Amino acid sequence: MELPETSDEELYARWWAAAATPVERQASADEIDRRHRRRLSGFCYRILRSADSAEDAVNHAFLKLFEKQREFTRTLRAWLWATADNRCKFLLSARQQHKADPLPPELDDPRATDPHSDCVTNDEERALDACLSKLPAEHRRYVELRAFDGFTAEEAAEALGLSLSPAGHNVRYQSILSKLRECLEKTGIRG
Amino acid sequence: MPDDFEPLLSLMHQVNEARLRELDQKTPRCPDGPSLAALYLFVAENVQLPPEQVEHIRACPRCGRVLDQVRLHLEAGADGASSDRASTVSRAPARPATAGWFRATLTPAVRRWAIAALLLIGAGVAFWISTPTAMADSALARIAREALVAMQTLDFFNGLTRPPDDPTERAAAEAEIEKLQNRRDDLRRQAEQSPDSAVRARAADDTMKAWQLVCWGLRNIGEFDEALVEASAWVHFTEDCPSIGRQASWYHTVLDDVGSLHAARGDFASARTWYDASIQARDELRQRAALNLPDPVRGRLEHRAQSISPIYWRHFRLAILEGDLATASRWADGVEAILRDYYVGVCRASGRNLAADAPLMQAVAASPQEFQRPREDYTEAEFTAFAATHGGYRPSAAIVAQLRAYWVQKARLLLLQGDTASAADALRAAQAIRPCPLADDYRLDFALPLEVGRLAIIQGHYAAALTQLAGAEAHWGAYHGVDVNGAPVDRPKISEARRAELRLLRGLALLGIDDHDRAVPPLPPGEGRGEGQLPLPPGEGRSEGNVDLAGGRTPSTLPLQHGDGGSGARAATDPARRAEALALIRAALAIPESSINALPPARRTVLKRQLQEWKNLAEHVERNSK
């Protein structure tokens, strides 16, 4: 079912509408899932570096979204990301508790297990990763939300729990991008 | 965004897309798109699904993972009903789950109407109860009991949070936080970059202290989200810092704070997860102690009675807020078991044999005097001597403070369960234990008389309640002490939320006196047992106010340690007293809007409903006073 014009929040309201039939409700949930699951998985994967764990974190966020009616400060998407983010932090913490155990191969970067993956040989990607990792954690996550996940400044701020004016956001974003570009240029990559 | 960032953004986009494509290949897929959505519907709403859809769900690997997660979550004790639902899908085609007749048989629309009707009936009953000409005892008792949860809702951090309404006060708090953040950053640089390892270690410890104050500062002004961002970064620093890491007692402190921030935001499931991680961290610390691996920061490790009990109480508060009294009771039992284990251990190490399951207060009474009534100024040499002669045990004011807190918390739980007689027993036990103000993180100097006052209202002893509440009010300021090393021990003043609770209780007690006081007579001189007096050993006789160590029941009337208040003489309707009661209830209702708005929506709704009842009460009094 195509529901291109409907906002996430409207879809979510349909899920909770008293008069909605199960089929209509499923259609709403399915559309929300379809819109966000992929990028949210990417977001969780960047934190966890494990496809399995990322899937679990995403499932957790969606289950929480639909288990009871939520109120969103700004958008459903920012809420989803913030919830998944918390879950990722927990999974990271739990993983560290067991770090003496041998890790399954996919807990490292899965691309490393695939010698034929062209991503591994992609200098640009590696350089970008290296430069991102040099940023302070909060800056890195802010820029990732905006550049990778397509968040607006307000949504990124909500997902990270920041309180800045709109002008402050732009200054912050441009300053982080400048640092990132500077770092990339040092490695010979034009950004 | 200026164009010159376009190449960079384009590169980032390409990299991200490549990763997502790769991830697509690695993650499970559903053969039928809407299966997952159907599963959400089933898990969340218990809607019956047609058999073919259940088949799709069972065939979908992604749904299988979701079901596993639901089951894992539920096996941790979160929600037995949903567990049944999850099992229903995984083991057999959908059928009505055992989540209760209400959910299983009514459609969502009918359910909502039914809930609305029940709420209306409830509101009508509440109005009816609170509007007879003479205030019914039961209404006063119910409001006194419910105030316990209302104020805990408002004040999850045990009396610490109070978002300032005054802009100047708020600006000052924000400036202080910024100063702390700068100091934290400086210290952190030292901790990471100083060539001297001793300097690095000291700076790391100071960084932790500053970071904690930053989080607390944000929390205290109601900025829970920002505090959570800070706390998350704090967790990472703690884990990565070589001189602290996961082995130091700092680690569980950090986990506690993160958990409580989640709780304050209304995310109880996450709070619980962090609290569980904290319990695990505390146990790992104990295991290190057993292997003679000291805490790298604080050196000496504490007994579980001191280190585990506080986190059990956090779990307890969560359960109370969720209205899950059975779970709350289990956490309280956990604390009791740890304390019993400690005192039985002390007794055995001191040559006094006691059954492992002896009643807690029996074990306390059988332990040496120093363990029942420890001083707060033992020197290290004295501690060493105790440890040498008592199998490694040392008297601990902190553990005695935990013991006293246990009885107060237990009494709260019993009051909520409606077991007034047992609550009175629990409060008597608390009164019989010596206060240890330097170790008292619970502000029992305020909390204990407040609970005794609440109990007295519930029992209809209004004059006695007023006396107890006056005793609590005398302790609502800040506490300043000095420990044996000359270091200051400061605790902030009791929060506005808890002060409001005290005002409300005083108002209720005044109304009760005004209508029909049934105050108990004062205890004859010398018969009451004041604070600091020990429970008597079994068989040594009892007087009112003693703990019954043989496990028998004490009379349900309340022992008064400060007399019955004297002035609580029976009185006919007294306009001045009613006016005072009204003023107190109105003052209790004057909770800053910002404090209420800082709450998560669900808690806000519950609190507003309770406050509405207090307003009804005030209006009733006002109407009848004219």
XYZ file of C-alpha atoms in Angstrom, chain B:
626
model
C 24.253 24.675 3.599
C 27.021 26.228 1.455
C 27.764 24.380 -1.765
C 31.389 23.719 -0.921
C 30.347 20.863 1.359
C 28.542 19.106 -1.459
C 31.437 16.829 -2.491
C 31.898 15.730 1.108
C 28.194 15.115 1.631
C 28.007 13.246 -1.637
C 30.928 11.038 -0.616
C 29.273 10.328 2.711
C 26.028 9.465 0.981
C 27.748 6.991 -1.347
C 29.600 5.324 1.486
C 26.438 5.017 3.506
C 24.435 3.577 0.637
C 27.099 0.967 -0.006
C 26.951 -0.078 3.623
C 23.196 -0.240 3.677
C 23.196 -2.458 0.605
C 25.615 -4.747 2.332
C 23.521 -4.763 5.458
C 20.432 -5.593 3.413
C 22.101 -8.822 2.385
C 22.963 -9.743 5.928
C 19.712 -9.083 7.718
C 16.729 -11.455 7.685
C 13.783 -10.832 5.426
C 10.102 -11.600 5.644
C 8.549 -13.518 2.774
C 5.445 -11.456 3.274
C 5.876 -7.724 3.928
C 3.073 -7.084 6.424
C 4.018 -10.035 8.657
C 6.035 -7.864 10.941
C 3.285 -5.275 11.230
C 0.824 -8.055 12.028
C 3.182 -9.265 14.694
C 3.344 -5.810 16.288
C -0.418 -5.794 16.357
C -0.528 -9.191 17.931
C 2.166 -8.553 20.531
C 1.032 -5.074 21.489
C -2.714 -5.357 21.244
C -3.479 -9.023 21.431
C -5.565 -8.801 18.286
C -6.497 -12.177 16.912
C -5.007 -12.878 13.525
C -6.270 -15.163 10.802
C -4.432 -18.500 10.705
C -2.752 -17.782 7.360
C -1.196 -14.635 8.781
C 0.074 -16.562 11.777
C 1.673 -18.973 9.330
C 3.401 -16.055 7.607
C 4.676 -14.802 10.946
C 6.019 -18.205 11.852
C 7.753 -18.500 8.502
C 9.414 -15.089 8.693
C 12.944 -15.083 10.142
C 12.707 -11.442 11.124
C 9.482 -12.087 13.025
C 11.177 -15.031 14.679
C 13.841 -12.690 15.984
C 11.236 -10.262 17.272
C 9.453 -13.078 19.040
C 12.715 -14.223 20.584
C 13.322 -10.706 21.818
C 9.840 -10.484 23.265
C 10.366 -13.772 25.050
C 13.799 -12.781 26.344
C 12.388 -9.529 27.596
C 9.524 -11.320 29.276
C 11.626 -14.047 30.771
C 13.343 -11.248 32.641
C 9.979 -10.809 34.340
C 8.641 -7.811 32.516
C 5.229 -8.988 31.434
C 3.919 -12.465 31.757
C 0.851 -11.744 29.710
C 2.812 -10.771 26.650
C 4.943 -13.858 27.126
C 1.867 -15.934 26.657
C 1.048 -13.967 23.544
C 4.509 -14.484 22.102
C 4.365 -18.188 22.840
C 0.990 -18.377 21.208
C 2.395 -17.285 17.904
C 5.490 -19.377 18.076
C 3.909 -22.613 19.147
C 0.418 -22.622 17.700
C -1.953 -20.590 15.577
C -3.383 -17.525 17.230
C -5.918 -17.991 19.950
C -7.089 -15.626 22.663
C -4.095 -15.282 24.983
C -4.346 -15.407 28.724
C -3.749 -11.701 29.031
C -7.018 -11.218 30.806
C -10.647 -11.300 29.904
C -10.764 -7.571 29.386
C -8.148 -7.486 26.646
C -8.972 -10.845 25.208
C -12.678 -10.362 24.657
C -13.197 -6.672 23.897
C -12.193 -4.872 20.750
C -9.931 -1.817 21.245
C -12.786 0.591 20.591
C -15.091 -1.070 23.110
C -12.211 -1.286 25.545
C -11.606 2.443 25.340
C -15.273 3.200 26.000
C -15.255 0.764 28.891
C -12.175 2.413 30.389
C -13.754 5.849 30.001
C -16.926 4.626 31.717
C -14.909 3.108 34.562
C -12.960 6.343 34.994
C -16.191 8.325 35.154
C -17.599 5.968 37.756
C -14.307 6.183 39.685
C -14.373 9.982 39.578
C -17.984 9.980 40.760
C -17.147 7.691 43.652
C -14.129 9.820 44.563
C -16.286 12.937 44.521
C -18.945 11.239 46.591
C -16.394 10.103 49.141
C -14.804 13.507 49.445
C -17.956 15.561 49.723
C -19.926 14.499 52.762
C -20.319 17.279 55.295
C -18.076 15.538 57.769
C -14.829 14.382 56.196
C -14.804 10.598 56.138
C -11.815 8.920 57.785
C -11.482 6.634 54.810
C -11.059 9.566 52.422
C -8.355 11.125 54.568
C -6.613 7.768 54.899
C -6.755 7.106 51.190
C -5.360 10.516 50.272
C -2.593 10.110 52.880
C -1.698 6.738 51.408
C -1.788 7.875 47.809
C 0.294 10.956 48.537
C 3.153 8.534 49.040
C 3.111 7.523 45.389
C 2.178 10.967 44.079
C 5.241 12.577 45.553
C 7.484 9.748 44.499
C 6.150 10.288 40.989
C 7.118 13.909 41.164
C 10.381 13.281 42.843
C 11.978 10.091 41.590
C 15.380 11.205 42.785
C 14.472 10.868 46.405
C 13.970 14.518 47.140
C 16.678 16.013 44.981
C 15.012 17.266 41.831
C 13.365 20.624 41.776
C 13.345 22.476 38.460
C 13.594 26.140 39.474
C 10.812 28.375 38.226
C 12.774 31.507 39.049
C 14.770 32.483 35.903
C 17.606 33.935 37.990
C 17.914 30.748 39.986
C 17.853 28.702 36.800
C 20.474 30.875 35.110
C 22.715 30.485 38.145
C 22.271 26.716 38.032
C 23.079 26.641 34.315
C 26.183 28.788 34.830
C 27.328 26.423 37.560
C 26.828 23.457 35.239
C 28.851 25.130 32.501
C 31.643 25.829 34.974
C 31.601 22.186 36.017
C 31.676 21.054 32.399
C 34.768 23.185 31.749
C 36.454 21.870 34.867
C 35.538 18.315 33.849
C 37.070 18.860 30.405
C 40.311 20.222 31.891
C 40.573 17.309 34.300
C 39.790 14.852 31.555
C 42.626 16.218 29.428
C 44.976 15.753 32.389
C 43.664 12.245 32.969
C 44.332 11.330 29.352
C 47.493 13.243 28.614
C 49.610 13.716 31.733
C 52.919 11.825 31.516
C 52.756 11.048 35.254
C 50.570 8.014 36.011
C 49.788 9.189 39.563
C 48.590 12.539 38.220
C 46.540 10.717 35.576
C 44.873 8.528 38.195
C 44.084 11.458 40.472
C 42.772 13.524 37.582
C 40.608 10.600 36.432
C 38.982 10.359 39.856
C 38.406 14.122 39.914
C 37.000 13.953 36.388
C 34.482 11.390 37.591
C 33.430 13.613 40.481
C 33.027 16.628 38.207
C 31.118 14.581 35.629
C 28.778 13.296 38.289
C 28.066 16.860 39.406
C 27.379 17.863 35.791
C 24.820 15.067 35.456
C 23.262 15.851 38.804
C 23.155 19.551 37.972
C 21.296 18.907 34.720
C 19.011 16.458 36.465
C 18.257 18.922 39.247
C 17.008 21.521 36.793
C 14.864 18.923 35.051
C 17.043 18.616 31.903
C 16.829 14.829 31.893
C 17.567 14.369 28.191
C 20.698 16.451 28.288
C 21.750 14.744 31.504
C 21.342 11.415 29.754
C 23.621 12.472 26.898
C 26.238 13.533 29.458
C 25.770 10.331 31.431
C 26.166 8.163 28.325
C 29.464 9.878 27.510
C 30.419 9.419 31.149
C 29.839 5.652 30.879
C 32.182 5.465 27.888
C 34.852 7.500 29.663
C 34.582 5.280 32.736
C 34.912 2.105 30.720
C 37.828 3.397 28.679
C 39.773 5.034 31.498
C 42.676 2.737 32.449
C 42.789 3.865 36.084
C 39.042 3.357 36.619
C 37.471 0.958 34.136
C 34.818 -1.534 35.056
C 36.622 -2.713 38.171
C 36.184 0.441 40.207
C 33.202 1.170 42.377
C 32.717 4.288 40.261
C 31.393 2.080 37.517
C 28.220 1.005 39.277
C 27.670 4.565 40.454
C 27.660 5.669 36.829
C 25.290 2.863 35.814
C 22.914 3.818 38.638
C 22.789 7.409 37.479
C 22.090 6.448 33.868
C 19.327 4.102 35.046
C 17.714 6.762 37.180
C 17.760 9.233 34.297
C 15.919 6.708 32.149
C 13.461 6.256 35.002
C 12.936 9.998 35.274
C 12.154 10.076 31.536
C 9.583 7.342 32.060
C 11.576 4.636 30.286
C 11.355 2.094 33.078
C 12.458 -0.861 30.953
C 15.776 0.829 30.150
C 16.140 1.958 33.757
C 15.740 -1.606 34.876
C 18.350 -2.784 32.393
C 20.919 -0.304 33.670
C 20.094 -1.120 37.268
C 20.605 -4.806 36.520
C 23.965 -3.997 34.954
C 24.794 -2.071 38.117
C 23.937 -5.044 40.318
C 26.192 -7.193 38.163
C 29.005 -4.636 38.415
C 28.622 -4.564 42.197
C 28.757 -8.356 42.362
C 31.854 -8.398 40.180
C 33.419 -5.990 42.620
C 32.677 -8.423 45.430
C 34.169 -11.263 43.424
C 37.333 -9.222 42.983
C 37.425 -8.730 46.722
C 37.206 -12.490 47.219
C 40.271 -12.804 45.002
C 42.024 -10.061 46.975
C 41.844 -7.667 44.045
C 41.137 -4.285 45.577
C 38.898 -1.620 44.166
C 41.442 0.442 42.213
C 39.914 3.704 43.362
C 38.493 3.327 46.821
C 40.602 0.482 48.097
C 38.214 -1.027 50.608
C 35.183 -2.993 49.509
C 31.919 -2.911 51.308
C 29.598 -5.721 52.361
C 26.641 -6.423 50.065
C 24.360 -5.011 52.744
C 25.908 -1.637 52.057
C 26.700 -1.874 48.372
C 23.693 -3.759 46.956
C 20.813 -2.430 49.044
C 20.725 1.047 47.431
C 20.260 -0.386 43.944
C 17.576 -2.768 45.199
C 15.730 0.293 46.514
C 15.895 1.892 43.077
C 14.256 -1.190 41.611
C 11.743 -1.029 44.456
C 10.819 2.571 43.570
C 10.343 1.654 39.926
C 7.991 -1.157 40.888
C 6.021 1.137 43.208
C 5.633 3.706 40.444
C 4.348 1.011 38.135
C 1.898 -0.101 40.804
C 3.521 -3.535 40.866
C 3.527 -4.107 44.607
C 4.388 -7.816 44.291
C 7.653 -6.969 42.521
C 8.352 -4.166 44.982
C 7.880 -6.671 47.765
C 10.423 -9.015 46.181
C 13.046 -6.262 46.089
C 12.354 -5.426 49.733
C 12.694 -9.123 50.577
C 16.033 -9.081 48.755
C 17.316 -6.322 51.006
C 16.035 -8.144 54.067
C 17.839 -11.334 53.022
C 21.119 -9.469 52.519
C 20.834 -7.737 55.885
C 19.940 -11.007 57.584
C 22.906 -12.683 55.960
C 25.163 -9.930 57.302
C 23.894 -10.093 60.879
C 23.784 -13.891 60.997
C 27.381 -13.822 59.713
C 28.368 -11.351 62.414
C 26.714 -13.511 65.084
C 28.448 -16.665 63.911
C 31.806 -14.908 63.645
C 31.275 -13.722 67.221
C 30.586 -17.239 68.468
C 26.785 -16.856 68.649
C 25.112 -19.585 66.676
C 21.976 -18.611 64.840
C 19.911 -20.298 62.154
C 20.570 -18.922 58.681
C 16.880 -18.049 58.330
C 16.510 -16.436 61.753
C 14.254 -13.346 61.718
C 16.235 -10.253 60.828
C 15.703 -8.376 64.065
C 16.483 -11.495 66.067
C 19.843 -11.664 64.319
C 20.385 -7.962 64.935
C 19.584 -8.333 68.631
C 21.899 -11.327 68.966
C 24.849 -9.511 67.400
C 27.446 -7.711 69.540
C 26.507 -4.231 70.753
C 29.011 -2.510 68.452
C 27.264 -3.975 65.421
C 23.839 -2.906 66.658
C 24.852 0.567 67.713
C 28.070 1.420 65.915
C 29.807 4.701 66.546
C 30.423 6.830 63.502
C 33.983 7.685 64.456
C 35.871 4.397 64.579
C 39.509 4.721 63.631
C 41.188 2.384 61.146
C 43.031 0.718 64.063
C 39.722 0.001 65.778
C 38.279 -1.377 62.560
C 41.284 -3.646 62.131
C 40.907 -4.913 65.683
C 37.219 -5.682 65.086
C 37.970 -7.474 61.866
C 40.593 -9.593 63.615
C 38.230 -10.703 66.368
C 34.975 -10.957 64.382
C 35.916 -13.041 61.368
C 36.602 -10.029 59.151
C 33.388 -8.194 60.071
C 33.579 -4.576 61.153
C 30.794 -2.514 62.700
C 29.271 -0.280 60.062
C 27.139 2.789 60.568
C 26.246 2.582 56.874
C 24.756 -0.878 57.303
C 22.790 0.176 60.359
C 21.473 3.111 58.314
C 20.442 0.632 55.615
C 18.709 -1.488 58.248
C 16.725 1.497 59.444
C 15.902 2.505 55.879
C 14.735 -1.044 55.204
C 12.036 -0.814 57.850
C 10.854 2.576 56.631
C 10.623 1.377 53.018
C 8.935 -1.822 54.143
C 6.384 0.230 56.068
C 5.639 2.277 52.929
C 5.041 -0.884 50.977
C 2.796 -2.329 53.678
C 0.781 0.882 53.801
C 0.242 0.693 50.065
C -0.808 -2.919 50.479
C -3.281 -1.827 53.133
C -1.604 -3.786 55.947
C -1.617 -1.032 58.537
C -0.799 -3.252 61.512
C 2.342 -4.667 59.911
C 3.351 -1.189 58.759
C 3.127 -0.060 62.392
C 5.402 -2.964 63.379
C 7.896 -2.010 60.701
C 7.966 1.610 61.833
C 8.444 0.531 65.418
C 11.432 -1.517 64.313
C 12.849 1.524 62.524
C 12.340 3.669 65.591
C 14.182 1.173 67.736
C 17.335 1.344 65.625
C 19.969 3.888 66.421
C 20.155 6.759 63.884
C 23.494 7.148 62.124
C 23.159 10.616 60.602
C 26.535 10.660 58.842
C 25.671 7.479 56.940
C 22.005 8.248 56.389
C 21.590 8.849 52.665
C 17.830 8.468 52.986
C 17.245 11.439 55.307
C 15.437 9.203 57.757
C 15.422 12.038 60.284
C 12.714 13.470 58.029
C 11.306 10.337 56.392
C 10.663 8.244 59.512
C 8.454 10.721 61.417
C 6.704 11.524 58.141
C 5.765 7.875 57.685
C 4.729 7.554 61.317
C 2.545 10.635 60.810
C 1.004 9.119 57.693
C 0.282 5.906 59.534
C -1.328 7.849 62.386
C -3.654 9.595 59.917
C -4.599 6.259 58.389
C -5.328 4.933 61.874
C -7.350 8.041 62.765
C -4.892 9.312 65.402
C -4.777 12.853 64.123
C -3.195 14.625 67.076
C -0.417 12.047 67.180
C 0.041 12.553 63.452
C 0.499 16.303 63.941
C 3.205 15.703 66.510
C 5.088 13.331 64.251
C 4.762 15.670 61.280
C 6.129 18.521 63.365
C 9.088 16.239 64.124
C 9.614 15.694 60.390
C 9.338 19.401 59.653
C 12.065 20.105 62.172
C 14.425 18.102 59.955
C 13.546 19.352 56.489
C 16.508 21.698 56.239
C 19.921 20.787 54.867
C 22.087 18.439 56.906
C 25.689 19.341 57.647
C 27.992 16.981 59.501
C 31.685 16.194 59.767
C 33.087 12.690 59.497
C 35.867 11.136 61.542
C 38.498 12.514 59.147
C 37.132 16.031 59.454
C 35.579 15.916 55.990
C 32.217 17.658 55.662
C 29.123 15.533 55.045
C 26.455 17.692 53.455
C 22.994 16.723 52.312
C 20.639 19.139 50.603
C 17.401 20.315 52.126
C 14.340 18.158 51.634
C 12.801 18.877 48.257
C 9.725 20.953 47.664
C 7.836 17.858 46.560
C 8.339 16.122 49.862
C 7.651 19.315 51.795
C 4.400 19.575 49.884
C 3.602 16.024 50.933
C 4.201 16.954 54.570
C 1.958 20.011 54.260
C -0.781 17.912 52.750
C -0.544 15.371 55.575
C -0.682 18.143 58.168
C -3.760 19.534 56.466
C -5.391 16.104 56.532
C -4.553 15.642 60.208
C -6.051 19.032 61.085
C -9.224 18.161 59.206
C -9.380 14.847 61.045
C -9.022 16.511 64.423
C -11.618 19.031 63.476
C -14.178 16.376 62.723
C -13.576 13.562 65.138
C -10.240 13.010 66.692
C -9.476 9.629 68.155
C -6.019 10.436 69.440
C -4.390 7.812 71.630
C -3.501 8.949 75.124
C 0.103 9.975 75.728
C 2.460 7.261 76.932
C 3.225 7.492 80.655
C 6.666 9.000 81.337
C 9.435 6.466 80.933
C 7.385 3.978 79.009
C 8.108 5.167 75.490
C 11.339 4.083 73.939
C 13.127 6.881 72.195
C 15.311 6.778 69.129
C 18.520 4.923 69.667
C 17.026 2.370 71.996
C 17.705 -1.181 71.063
C 15.262 -3.926 70.376
C 14.995 -6.202 73.350
C 16.153 -9.803 73.060
C 13.399 -12.415 72.851
C 11.660 -13.188 76.100
C 12.867 -10.070 77.848
C 9.441 -8.537 78.017
C 7.915 -5.828 75.937
C 6.436 -2.482 76.360
C 4.648 -0.447 73.770
C 7.185 0.790 71.278
C 9.455 -2.205 71.458
C 9.997 -4.538 68.575
C 8.470 -7.930 69.099
C 11.524 -10.054 68.434
C 9.663 -13.278 68.919
C 7.694 -12.446 65.837
C 4.416 -11.765 67.621
C 2.082 -8.956 66.718
C 2.091 -5.668 68.497
C -1.053 -3.665 69.085
C -1.913 -1.703 65.990
C -2.070 1.584 67.853
C 0.979 3.676 67.280
C 3.612 4.137 69.953
C 4.447 7.800 70.303
C 7.953 8.841 70.976
C 7.216 12.500 71.435
C 3.956 12.312 73.367
C 0.685 12.661 71.527
C 0.935 16.294 70.792
C -0.960 17.553 73.809
C -2.742 20.221 71.874
C -4.631 17.511 70.054
C -7.511 17.797 72.463
C -10.828 16.964 70.948
C -12.461 19.981 69.491
C -15.725 20.853 67.936
C -15.556 22.280 64.406
C -13.013 25.044 64.657
C -13.007 27.628 61.819
C -9.403 28.602 62.509
C -8.232 25.007 62.304
C -10.169 24.370 59.121
C -8.689 27.545 57.649
C -5.208 26.330 58.561
C -5.912 22.926 57.043
C -7.178 24.559 53.879
C -4.096 26.788 53.649
C -1.832 23.755 54.058
C -3.605 21.741 51.382
C -3.544 24.711 49.020
C 0.186 25.153 49.730
C 0.757 21.474 48.986
C -1.004 21.942 45.678
C 1.233 24.845 44.711
C 3.647 22.585 42.868
C 5.444 24.484 40.111
C 3.969 23.713 36.718
C 7.484 23.176 35.393
C 7.996 20.301 37.854
C 4.872 18.604 36.606
C 5.672 19.261 32.964
C 9.141 17.775 33.387
C 7.496 14.402 34.045
C 6.952 11.815 31.330
C 3.379 11.951 29.963
C 2.107 8.805 31.664
C 3.339 9.844 35.098
C 2.087 13.370 34.532
C -1.422 12.077 33.910
C -1.419 9.972 37.080
C -0.108 12.831 39.156
C -2.598 15.323 37.770
C -5.417 12.966 38.622
C -4.169 12.716 42.198
C -3.719 16.460 42.481
C -7.254 16.923 41.226
C -8.485 14.888 44.153
C -6.600 17.125 46.552
C -8.180 20.131 44.851
C -11.618 18.576 45.291
C -10.838 18.117 48.943
C -9.737 21.739 49.330
C -12.858 22.977 47.564
C -15.029 20.827 49.765
C -13.414 22.248 52.887
C -13.746 25.765 51.558
C -17.425 25.293 50.767
C -18.141 23.935 54.214
C -16.160 26.636 55.954
C -18.259 29.465 54.538
